[in-house]
CSV table of C-alpha atoms in Angstrom, one decimal:
chain,number,residue,atom,x,y,z
H,1013,MET,CA,59.3,75.8,24.1
H,1014,ALA,CA,62.8,75.6,25.5
H,1015,GLN,CA,64.1,72.2,26.4
H,1016,SER,CA,65.6,71.4,29.8
H,1017,THR,CA,69.3,70.6,30.2
H,1018,ARG,CA,70.1,66.9,29.7
H,1019,ALA,CA,73.0,64.6,30.1
H,1020,PHE,CA,73.7,61.4,28.2
H,1021,VAL,CA,75.9,58.8,29.8
H,1022,GLY,CA,77.3,55.7,28.2
H,1023,PRO,CA,79.3,54.5,25.2
H,1024,VAL,CA,79.9,57.0,22.4
H,1025,ILE,CA,81.4,56.5,18.9
H,1026,HIS,CA,82.0,59.3,16.4
H,1027,SER,CA,84.5,60.4,13.8
H,1028,LEU,CA,87.1,63.1,14.4
H,1029,SER,CA,88.3,62.8,10.7
H,1030,ALA,CA,88.3,60.3,7.9
H,1031,ALA,CA,91.3,58.6,9.6
H,1032,GLU,CA,90.2,58.7,13.2
H,1033,LEU,CA,87.2,57.1,14.8
H,1034,GLU,CA,86.9,57.9,18.5
H,1035,ILE,CA,85.5,55.0,20.6
H,1036,LEU,CA,84.6,55.9,24.2
H,1037,PRO,CA,83.3,53.2,26.5
H,1038,SER,CA,81.9,55.7,29.0
H,1039,ALA,CA,81.4,59.3,28.1
H,1040,LEU,CA,79.1,62.1,29.3
H,1041,LEU,CA,77.5,64.6,27.0
H,1042,VAL,CA,75.6,67.6,28.4
H,1043,ILE,CA,72.9,69.1,26.1
H,1044,ASN,CA,71.7,72.6,26.8
H,1045,ASP,CA,68.2,74.0,26.4
H,1046,LYS,CA,69.0,75.0,22.8
H,1047,GLY,CA,69.7,71.4,21.8
H,1048,GLU,CA,73.5,72.1,21.6
H,1049,ILE,CA,76.4,70.2,23.1
H,1050,ALA,CA,77.5,72.2,26.1
H,1051,ALA,CA,80.1,69.8,27.5
H,1052,PHE,CA,81.7,66.5,26.5
H,1053,VAL,CA,83.6,64.4,29.1
H,1054,ARG,CA,85.4,61.5,27.3
H,1055,ASN,CA,86.2,59.3,30.3
H,1056,ALA,CA,83.3,59.7,32.7
H,1057,ASN,CA,82.7,57.6,35.7
H,1058,PRO,CA,78.9,56.7,35.5
H,1059,GLN,CA,78.8,56.4,39.3
H,1060,GLN,CA,80.0,59.9,39.7
H,1061,THR,CA,77.7,61.7,37.2
H,1062,ARG,CA,76.5,64.1,39.9
H,1063,ASP,CA,80.0,65.2,40.9
H,1064,THR,CA,81.0,65.5,37.2
H,1065,LEU,CA,78.1,67.8,36.5
H,1066,ILE,CA,79.0,70.0,39.5
H,1067,SER,CA,82.6,70.2,38.2
H,1068,LEU,CA,81.3,71.4,34.9
H,1069,LYS,CA,79.3,74.1,36.7
H,1070,PHE,CA,75.8,72.5,36.1
H,1071,SER,CA,73.3,72.1,38.9
H,1072,PRO,CA,72.6,68.3,39.0
H,1073,ASP,CA,69.1,69.0,40.2
H,1074,LEU,CA,68.4,70.9,37.0
H,1075,VAL,CA,69.8,68.3,34.6
H,1076,THR,CA,67.8,65.3,33.4
H,1077,VAL,CA,70.2,62.3,33.1
H,1078,HIS,CA,69.8,59.7,30.4
H,1079,ARG,CA,71.8,56.5,31.0
H,1080,LEU,CA,72.2,54.3,28.0
H,1081,ALA,CA,71.0,50.8,28.7
H,1082,ALA,CA,73.3,47.7,28.3
H,1083,GLY,CA,74.2,47.2,24.7
H,1084,GLN,CA,73.3,50.7,23.6
H,1085,ILE,CA,75.7,53.1,21.8
H,1086,LEU,CA,75.4,56.8,21.0
H,1087,ILE,CA,76.5,57.9,17.5
H,1088,PRO,CA,75.9,61.0,15.4
H,1089,GLY,CA,72.9,61.2,13.2
H,1090,PHE,CA,73.3,60.1,9.6
H,1091,VAL,CA,73.6,62.6,6.8
H,1092,ASP,CA,72.0,61.8,3.4
H,1093,THR,CA,73.7,64.1,0.9
H,1094,HIS,CA,71.6,63.2,-2.2
H,1095,ASN,CA,67.9,62.2,-2.2
H,1096,HIS,CA,64.9,62.7,-4.5
H,1097,ALA,CA,62.0,63.1,-2.1
H,1098,PRO,CA,59.3,62.6,-4.9
H,1099,GLN,CA,60.8,59.2,-5.7
H,1100,TRP,CA,60.1,57.8,-2.2
H,1101,ALA,CA,57.1,55.9,-3.6
H,1102,GLN,CA,59.0,54.6,-6.7
H,1103,ARG,CA,61.9,52.9,-5.0
H,1104,GLY,CA,62.9,49.7,-6.7
H,1105,LEU,CA,61.3,50.5,-10.0
H,1106,GLY,CA,63.3,50.5,-13.3
H,1107,GLN,CA,66.4,48.7,-12.0
H,1108,GLY,CA,68.9,48.1,-14.8
H,1109,MET,CA,67.6,50.7,-17.1
H,1110,HIS,CA,69.8,53.4,-18.6
H,1111,ILE,CA,69.5,56.7,-16.8
H,1112,LEU,CA,67.7,58.8,-19.5
H,1113,ASP,CA,65.3,55.9,-20.3
H,1114,TRP,CA,64.6,55.4,-16.6
H,1115,LEU,CA,63.8,59.1,-16.3
H,1116,ASP,CA,61.3,59.1,-19.2
H,1117,ALA,CA,59.6,55.8,-18.3
H,1118,ILE,CA,59.5,55.8,-14.5
H,1119,THR,CA,60.6,59.1,-12.9
H,1120,PHE,CA,59.0,61.9,-14.8
H,1121,PRO,CA,55.5,60.4,-14.8
H,1122,ASN,CA,55.8,59.9,-11.0
H,1123,GLU,CA,57.2,63.3,-10.2
H,1124,ALA,CA,54.5,65.0,-12.3
H,1125,ARG,CA,51.9,63.8,-9.8
H,1126,PHE,CA,53.3,66.3,-7.3
H,1127,ASN,CA,51.3,69.1,-8.9
H,1128,ASP,CA,48.6,67.7,-6.5
H,1129,SER,CA,49.3,69.1,-3.1
H,1130,GLY,CA,47.4,66.3,-1.4
H,1131,HIS,CA,49.6,63.7,-3.1
H,1132,ALA,CA,52.7,65.7,-2.2
H,1133,ARG,CA,51.7,66.0,1.5
H,1134,ARG,CA,51.0,62.2,1.7
H,1135,ILE,CA,54.2,61.0,0.1
H,1136,TYR,CA,56.5,63.6,1.7
H,1137,ALA,CA,55.1,62.9,5.2
H,1138,SER,CA,55.9,59.2,4.7
H,1139,CYS,CA,59.3,60.1,3.2
H,1140,VAL,CA,60.5,62.3,6.1
H,1141,ASP,CA,59.1,59.8,8.7
H,1142,GLY,CA,60.9,57.0,6.9
H,1143,PHE,CA,64.3,58.7,7.0
H,1144,LEU,CA,64.0,59.8,10.6
H,1145,ARG,CA,63.1,56.2,11.5
H,1146,GLN,CA,66.4,55.1,10.0
H,1147,GLY,CA,68.5,57.7,11.9
H,1148,ILE,CA,68.9,60.1,8.9
H,1149,THR,CA,68.8,63.4,10.8
H,1150,THR,CA,70.0,65.5,7.9
H,1151,ALA,CA,68.9,65.1,4.2
H,1152,SER,CA,69.6,67.1,1.1
H,1153,TYR,CA,66.4,66.8,-0.9
H,1154,TYR,CA,65.6,67.4,-4.6
H,1155,GLY,CA,61.9,68.3,-4.8
H,1156,SER,CA,59.8,68.2,-7.9
H,1157,ILE,CA,59.4,71.2,-10.2
H,1158,HIS,CA,56.3,72.3,-8.3
H,1159,GLY,CA,56.6,75.3,-6.0
H,1160,GLU,CA,53.7,74.4,-3.7
H,1161,ALA,CA,54.9,70.8,-3.3
H,1162,THR,CA,58.4,72.1,-2.4
H,1163,LYS,CA,57.0,74.3,0.2
H,1164,ILE,CA,55.0,71.4,1.7
H,1165,LEU,CA,58.3,69.3,1.9
H,1166,ALA,CA,60.1,72.2,3.7
H,1167,ASN,CA,57.1,72.6,6.1
H,1168,LEU,CA,57.0,68.9,6.9
H,1169,CYS,CA,60.8,68.7,7.6
H,1170,LEU,CA,60.4,71.6,10.1
H,1171,GLU,CA,57.3,70.1,11.6
H,1172,LYS,CA,58.7,66.7,12.0
H,1173,GLY,CA,62.1,68.0,13.1
H,1174,GLN,CA,64.4,66.8,10.3
H,1175,ARG,CA,67.4,69.0,9.4
H,1176,ALA,CA,67.1,69.4,5.6
H,1177,LEU,CA,68.2,71.2,2.5
H,1178,VAL,CA,65.1,71.4,0.3
H,1179,GLY,CA,65.2,72.5,-3.4
H,1180,LYS,CA,62.7,73.2,-6.1
H,1181,CYS,CA,63.9,71.2,-9.1
H,1182,ASN,CA,64.6,73.3,-12.2
H,1183,MET,CA,63.7,71.8,-15.6
H,1184,THR,CA,62.8,73.7,-18.7
H,1185,ARG,CA,63.7,71.3,-21.5
H,1186,ASN,CA,64.4,67.6,-22.5
H,1187,ALA,CA,61.5,66.5,-20.3
H,1188,PRO,CA,57.9,65.7,-21.3
H,1189,GLU,CA,55.6,68.8,-21.8
H,1190,TYR,CA,53.5,67.7,-18.8
H,1191,TYR,CA,56.6,67.8,-16.6
H,1192,ARG,CA,58.7,70.9,-17.1
H,1193,ASP,CA,58.7,74.5,-16.0
H,1194,ALA,CA,56.5,76.7,-18.2
H,1195,SER,CA,59.3,79.0,-19.1
H,1196,VAL,CA,62.8,80.2,-18.0
H,1197,GLY,CA,61.2,83.1,-16.2
H,1198,GLU,CA,58.7,80.9,-14.4
H,1199,SER,CA,61.4,78.5,-13.3
H,1200,LEU,CA,63.4,81.2,-11.7
H,1201,ARG,CA,60.4,83.0,-10.3
H,1202,VAL,CA,59.1,79.9,-8.5
H,1203,THR,CA,62.7,79.2,-7.2
H,1204,GLU,CA,62.9,82.6,-5.6
H,1205,ASP,CA,59.4,82.2,-4.2
H,1206,CYS,CA,60.4,78.9,-2.6
H,1207,ILE,CA,63.6,80.6,-1.2
H,1208,ALA,CA,61.4,83.3,0.4
H,1209,HIS,CA,59.0,80.8,1.8
H,1210,ILE,CA,61.6,78.7,3.5
H,1211,ARG,CA,63.3,81.7,4.9
H,1212,SER,CA,59.9,82.9,6.3
H,1213,LEU,CA,59.6,79.7,8.3
H,1214,GLY,CA,62.2,81.1,10.7
H,1215,ALA,CA,63.8,77.6,10.8
H,1216,GLY,CA,67.3,79.0,11.3
H,1217,LYS,CA,69.8,76.3,10.4
H,1218,LEU,CA,67.2,73.5,10.5
H,1219,VAL,CA,65.7,73.9,7.0
H,1220,GLN,CA,67.4,75.7,4.1
H,1221,HIS,CA,66.7,76.1,0.4
H,1222,VAL,CA,69.2,74.5,-2.0
H,1223,LEU,CA,69.4,75.6,-5.6
H,1224,THR,CA,68.6,72.6,-7.7
H,1225,PRO,CA,69.1,72.5,-11.4
H,1226,ARG,CA,68.4,68.8,-12.0
H,1227,PHE,CA,71.2,68.6,-14.5
H,1228,ALA,CA,72.4,70.7,-17.5
H,1229,ILE,CA,70.4,68.4,-19.9
H,1230,SER,CA,67.1,69.6,-18.5
H,1231,CYS,CA,68.0,73.3,-18.1
H,1232,ASP,CA,68.2,76.0,-20.8
H,1233,PRO,CA,71.4,78.0,-20.6
H,1234,GLU,CA,69.4,81.0,-19.4
H,1235,VAL,CA,68.1,78.9,-16.4
H,1236,LEU,CA,71.7,78.0,-15.4
H,1237,GLN,CA,72.7,81.6,-15.8
H,1238,GLY,CA,69.8,82.8,-13.7
H,1239,LEU,CA,70.5,80.3,-10.9
H,1240,GLY,CA,74.1,81.3,-11.0
H,1241,ALA,CA,73.0,84.9,-10.4
H,1242,ILE,CA,70.8,83.8,-7.5
H,1243,ALA,CA,73.8,81.9,-6.0
H,1244,ARG,CA,76.0,85.0,-6.3
H,1245,ASN,CA,73.3,87.2,-4.6
H,1246,ASN,CA,72.6,84.6,-1.8
H,1247,PRO,CA,75.9,83.3,-0.5
H,1248,ASP,CA,74.1,81.3,2.2
H,1249,LEU,CA,72.4,79.0,-0.4
H,1250,PRO,CA,73.9,75.6,-1.2
H,1251,ILE,CA,73.7,74.3,-4.7
H,1252,GLN,CA,73.1,70.7,-5.9
H,1253,THR,CA,73.0,68.9,-9.2
H,1254,HIS,CA,74.0,65.7,-10.9
H,1255,PHE,CA,77.6,65.5,-12.2
H,1256,ASN,CA,79.2,62.9,-14.5
H,1257,GLU,CA,76.7,60.3,-13.4
H,1258,ALA,CA,76.6,58.0,-16.5
H,1259,GLU,CA,78.2,57.8,-19.9
H,1260,GLN,CA,74.8,58.3,-21.6
H,1261,GLU,CA,74.1,61.4,-19.6
H,1262,MET,CA,77.6,62.8,-20.1
H,1263,LYS,CA,77.4,62.4,-23.9
H,1264,ALA,CA,74.0,64.1,-24.1
H,1265,THR,CA,75.3,67.0,-22.0
H,1266,MET,CA,78.3,67.7,-24.2
H,1267,GLU,CA,76.0,67.5,-27.3
H,1268,LEU,CA,73.8,70.2,-25.8
H,1269,PHE,CA,76.8,72.4,-24.7
H,1270,PRO,CA,79.4,71.9,-27.5
H,1271,GLN,CA,81.3,74.9,-26.3
H,1272,PHE,CA,82.5,72.9,-23.3
H,1273,THR,CA,84.5,69.7,-23.2
H,1274,ASN,CA,83.6,68.7,-19.6
H,1275,GLU,CA,80.9,69.3,-17.0
H,1276,ALA,CA,83.3,71.1,-14.6
H,1277,ASP,CA,83.9,73.9,-17.0
H,1278,LEU,CA,80.2,74.0,-17.9
H,1279,TYR,CA,78.9,74.4,-14.3
H,1280,GLU,CA,81.7,76.7,-13.3
H,1281,HIS,CA,80.9,79.0,-16.3
H,1282,TYR,CA,77.4,79.5,-14.9
H,1283,GLY,CA,78.5,80.1,-11.4
H,1284,LEU,CA,77.3,76.8,-10.0
H,1285,LEU,CA,80.6,75.3,-8.8
H,1286,GLY,CA,82.1,76.3,-5.5
H,1287,ASN,CA,82.3,75.3,-1.8
H,1288,ARG,CA,78.5,75.2,-1.6
H,1289,SER,CA,78.1,72.7,-4.4
H,1290,ILE,CA,76.9,69.2,-3.8
H,1291,LEU,CA,77.7,67.1,-6.9
H,1292,ALA,CA,75.9,63.8,-7.1
H,1293,HIS,CA,77.6,60.6,-8.4
H,1294,CYS,CA,80.8,61.8,-10.1
H,1295,CYS,CA,81.4,58.3,-11.4
H,1296,TYR,CA,83.6,59.2,-14.4
H,1297,MET,CA,86.2,61.8,-13.7
H,1298,THR,CA,89.2,63.1,-15.6
H,1299,GLU,CA,92.3,64.4,-14.0
H,1300,TYR,CA,91.3,68.0,-14.9
H,1301,GLU,CA,87.9,67.6,-13.4
H,1302,MET,CA,89.4,66.2,-10.2
H,1303,GLU,CA,91.7,69.3,-10.0
H,1304,ARG,CA,88.8,71.7,-10.5
H,1305,LEU,CA,86.6,70.1,-7.8
H,1306,LYS,CA,89.5,70.3,-5.4
H,1307,ALA,CA,90.4,73.9,-6.3
H,1308,LEU,CA,86.8,75.0,-6.0
H,1309,ASP,CA,86.2,73.0,-2.8
H,1310,CYS,CA,83.1,71.2,-4.2
H,1311,GLY,CA,81.5,68.3,-2.4
H,1312,VAL,CA,80.7,64.8,-3.8
H,1313,ALA,CA,77.5,62.9,-2.9
H,1314,HIS,CA,78.5,59.3,-3.4
H,1315,CYS,CA,75.4,57.1,-4.2
H,1316,PRO,CA,76.8,53.6,-4.6
H,1317,ILE,CA,73.5,51.7,-4.7
H,1318,SER,CA,71.9,53.7,-7.5
H,1319,ASN,CA,75.3,53.8,-9.3
H,1320,MET,CA,75.1,50.0,-9.7
H,1321,THR,CA,71.4,49.5,-10.3
H,1322,VAL,CA,70.3,52.4,-12.6
H,1323,GLY,CA,72.4,54.2,-15.1
H,1324,GLY,CA,73.7,51.5,-17.5
H,1325,GLY,CA,76.7,49.8,-15.8
H,1326,PHE,CA,78.5,49.0,-12.6
H,1327,MET,CA,79.7,52.5,-11.9
H,1328,ALA,CA,82.2,52.4,-9.1
H,1329,ALA,CA,83.0,56.0,-8.4
H,1330,PRO,CA,86.7,56.9,-7.5
H,1331,ILE,CA,86.0,57.6,-3.8
H,1332,ARG,CA,89.5,56.7,-2.6
H,1333,ASP,CA,90.9,59.1,-5.1
H,1334,PHE,CA,88.6,61.9,-4.0
H,1335,MET,CA,89.6,61.3,-0.3
H,1336,ARG,CA,93.3,61.1,-1.2
H,1337,ARG,CA,93.0,64.5,-2.9
H,1338,GLY,CA,91.1,66.0,0.0
H,1339,ILE,CA,87.9,66.4,-1.9
H,1340,LYS,CA,84.8,66.4,0.4
H,1341,VAL,CA,82.8,63.2,0.1
H,1342,GLY,CA,79.5,62.0,1.8
H,1343,LEU,CA,77.0,59.3,1.1
H,1344,GLY,CA,73.6,59.6,-0.6
H,1345,THR,CA,70.8,57.0,-0.7
H,1346,ASP,CA,69.3,58.4,-4.0
H,1347,SER,CA,66.6,56.0,-3.0
H,1348,GLY,CA,64.5,56.4,-6.2
H,1349,GLY,CA,67.4,55.5,-8.4
H,1350,GLY,CA,68.4,52.7,-6.1
H,1351,PHE,CA,66.4,50.3,-4.0
H,1352,SER,CA,67.1,51.3,-0.4
H,1353,SER,CA,66.6,54.4,1.7
H,1354,SER,CA,69.1,53.1,4.3
H,1355,ILE,CA,72.4,54.8,4.9
H,1356,LEU,CA,73.6,51.6,6.5
H,1357,ASP,CA,73.0,49.9,3.1
H,1358,ALA,CA,74.8,52.8,1.4
H,1359,MET,CA,77.8,52.3,3.7
H,1360,ARG,CA,77.9,48.6,2.8
H,1361,GLN,CA,77.5,49.2,-0.9
H,1362,ALA,CA,80.2,51.9,-0.7
H,1363,MET,CA,82.6,49.2,0.6
H,1364,ILE,CA,81.6,46.8,-2.1
H,1365,ALA,CA,82.1,49.5,-4.8
H,1366,SER,CA,85.4,50.5,-3.4
H,1367,HIS,CA,86.7,46.9,-3.5
H,1368,ALA,CA,85.6,46.7,-7.1
H,1369,ARG,CA,87.5,49.9,-7.7
H,1370,GLU,CA,90.6,48.4,-6.0
H,1371,VAL,CA,90.5,45.5,-8.6
H,1372,THR,CA,90.0,47.7,-11.6
H,1373,SER,CA,92.7,50.2,-10.5
H,1374,LYS,CA,95.1,47.2,-10.0
H,1375,GLY,CA,95.4,48.0,-6.3
H,1376,HIS,CA,96.0,51.7,-6.6
H,1377,ASP,CA,92.7,52.7,-5.0
H,1378,LYS,CA,92.4,50.7,-1.8
H,1379,GLY,CA,89.0,49.6,-0.6
H,1380,LEU,CA,87.2,51.6,2.1
H,1381,SER,CA,87.1,50.5,5.7
H,1382,ILE,CA,84.1,50.4,8.1
H,1383,ASP,CA,85.6,53.4,9.9
H,1384,GLU,CA,85.8,55.3,6.7
H,1385,VAL,CA,82.3,54.6,5.4
H,1386,PHE,CA,80.9,55.6,8.9
H,1387,TYR,CA,82.8,58.9,8.5
H,1388,LEU,CA,81.2,59.4,5.0
H,1389,ALA,CA,77.8,58.8,6.5
H,1390,THR,CA,78.3,61.4,9.3
H,1391,LEU,CA,81.0,64.0,9.4
H,1392,GLY,CA,81.9,63.6,5.7
H,1393,GLY,CA,78.3,64.2,4.7
H,1394,ALA,CA,78.0,67.2,7.0
H,1395,GLN,CA,81.1,68.7,5.3
H,1396,VAL,CA,79.6,68.1,1.8
H,1397,CYS,CA,76.3,69.9,2.9
H,1398,GLY,CA,78.3,72.8,4.5
H,1399,LEU,CA,77.0,71.8,7.9
H,1400,ASP,CA,80.1,70.5,9.6
H,1401,GLU,CA,80.3,73.4,12.0
H,1402,THR,CA,76.8,72.4,13.1
H,1403,VAL,CA,76.6,68.6,13.0
H,1404,GLY,CA,78.6,65.5,12.0
H,1405,ASN,CA,80.1,64.6,15.4
H,1406,PHE,CA,79.9,65.5,19.1
H,1407,GLU,CA,82.2,68.5,19.3
H,1408,VAL,CA,81.2,71.0,21.9
H,1409,GLY,CA,79.1,73.8,20.4
H,1410,LYS,CA,77.5,71.6,17.7
H,1411,ALA,CA,73.8,70.6,17.6
H,1412,PHE,CA,72.9,67.4,19.3
H,1413,ASP,CA,71.9,65.4,16.2
H,1414,ALA,CA,72.3,61.8,17.5
H,1415,VAL,CA,71.1,58.2,17.3
H,1416,VAL,CA,70.9,55.7,20.2
H,1417,VAL,CA,71.7,52.3,18.7
H,1418,GLY,CA,70.5,49.1,20.5
H,1419,THR,CA,72.3,45.8,20.1
H,1420,LEU,CA,70.8,43.5,22.7
H,1421,GLY,CA,67.4,41.8,23.4
H,1422,ALA,CA,64.4,43.2,21.5
H,1423,GLU,CA,66.7,46.0,20.1
H,1424,GLN,CA,69.0,43.5,18.4
H,1425,GLY,CA,66.7,42.9,15.4
H,1426,ILE,CA,68.5,40.8,12.8
H,1427,MET,CA,71.9,42.2,13.7
H,1428,THR,CA,74.7,39.7,14.3
H,1429,MET,CA,74.3,38.6,17.9
H,1430,VAL,CA,76.6,40.2,20.5
H,1431,GLU,CA,78.7,37.8,22.5
H,1432,GLU,CA,79.9,38.2,26.0
H,1433,ASN,CA,83.5,38.9,25.1
H,1434,ASP,CA,82.8,41.4,22.3
H,1435,GLY,CA,84.5,44.7,22.7
H,1436,LEU,CA,82.8,48.0,21.8
H,1437,LYS,CA,84.5,48.2,18.4
H,1438,THR,CA,83.3,44.7,17.5
H,1439,VAL,CA,79.8,45.5,18.5
H,1440,PHE,CA,80.0,48.7,16.4
H,1441,LYS,CA,81.2,46.7,13.3
H,1442,LYS,CA,78.4,44.2,13.7
H,1443,PHE,CA,75.9,47.0,13.7
H,1444,ILE,CA,77.3,48.7,10.7
H,1445,MET,CA,77.5,45.5,8.7
H,1446,THR,CA,74.3,43.7,9.8
H,1447,GLY,CA,72.0,46.2,11.6
H,1448,ASP,CA,68.9,48.0,10.4
H,1449,ASP,CA,66.3,50.4,11.6
H,1450,ARG,CA,65.2,48.0,14.3
H,1451,ASN,CA,68.5,48.9,16.0
H,1452,ILE,CA,67.7,52.6,15.9
H,1453,VAL,CA,66.1,53.1,19.3
H,1454,ASN,CA,66.1,56.9,19.7
H,1455,VAL,CA,66.8,59.7,17.2
H,1456,TYR,CA,67.5,63.4,18.2
H,1457,VAL,CA,67.7,66.5,16.0
H,1458,GLN,CA,68.8,69.7,17.7
H,1459,GLY,CA,68.2,67.9,20.9
H,1460,ARG,CA,64.6,67.1,20.0
H,1461,ALA,CA,63.5,63.5,20.2
H,1462,VAL,CA,62.1,62.6,16.7
H,1463,LYS,CA,62.0,58.9,17.2
H,1464,GLY,CA,61.5,57.1,20.6
H,1465,ASN,CA,61.0,58.7,23.9
């Protein structure tokens, strides 16, 4: 059913670029019946909303006006560029383990349970609800190896209204016999079946399939080759995998593929690197690999919490260097590998990691600012997922994926209290550094309310 035209009036904050945060004390956004931003007035007089709508050629009597309450701010929805949906129920387990040991002991036994459709439906419903509750309007999900469970995840994202990339995970080797694809042919067949199912949902841009080789270690060369062929034949499909995550993983990869000296050449050889690629972690990068990622327009999913809690070291990825080179970067919660499903926590940890990187680089890579990590969590993440023409900020024509943040009274939660003389930028900083899901009052995806009224 089509939505009515609505207008939102009040403080708006969004990123225009990594270097420019726009802070508007009183703006007006008009959302059409398709859930798209039809007009954006940056300096709107809230007492003259009716006249403003008329000047924009909207009939005021046909527009529902939402006035933000005192202390509320409208921001874009958060984008999670890297998440393992089956790991929703294992968050916090295996902290401090090396990555391959963690997979064998914790993750593979857990993900194998998703061969049970009832189990998949229960965990995935909680997962999608949990992310929407925290203002994550877009997520790039790794599913399990199971086709039916992957379809269930896609169905739930559409039903609950989350914008999502959903991928069946490809694994044919170096995993327990109970948790791997039966064969190369079966792995590719189930992948194509999932692609067809997600397309059949008619979800448009809301839910898409993403090709998902877990990493080269778990894929026979023929699987990588087959996925590369699917990618070539389906230029609309994004691709995601893990890339240079941990030294143990990198060493194992090169032993399995001795014809390559780095992961960039490996994935490029199989047709899996390009402007649709979402590369998780990228903690250890050579100059050559940096150049290839930039030349191929790949995106990096930075997961600072899991990088420092699972993997075998304090892995502070070179995010400042990526940004300086113009490589696309967004944030991922990777909440199975880490301990938090909150993008707010990922923003804070990204700042901590960047400050550590500043020390180890002897000041060459400066730490990230609040404005920059907010960009990574919104517009930057949208760019990584290939969705920046659709979401990420409030440009006219984009979908209205948005969060109403509350900072006063019952909506304050444990956030640093707002004082009488605090300007809008100060309130914003307090929310980013100390807020949580209790401050997330309303969440909208494509104009649809998915949290709150």
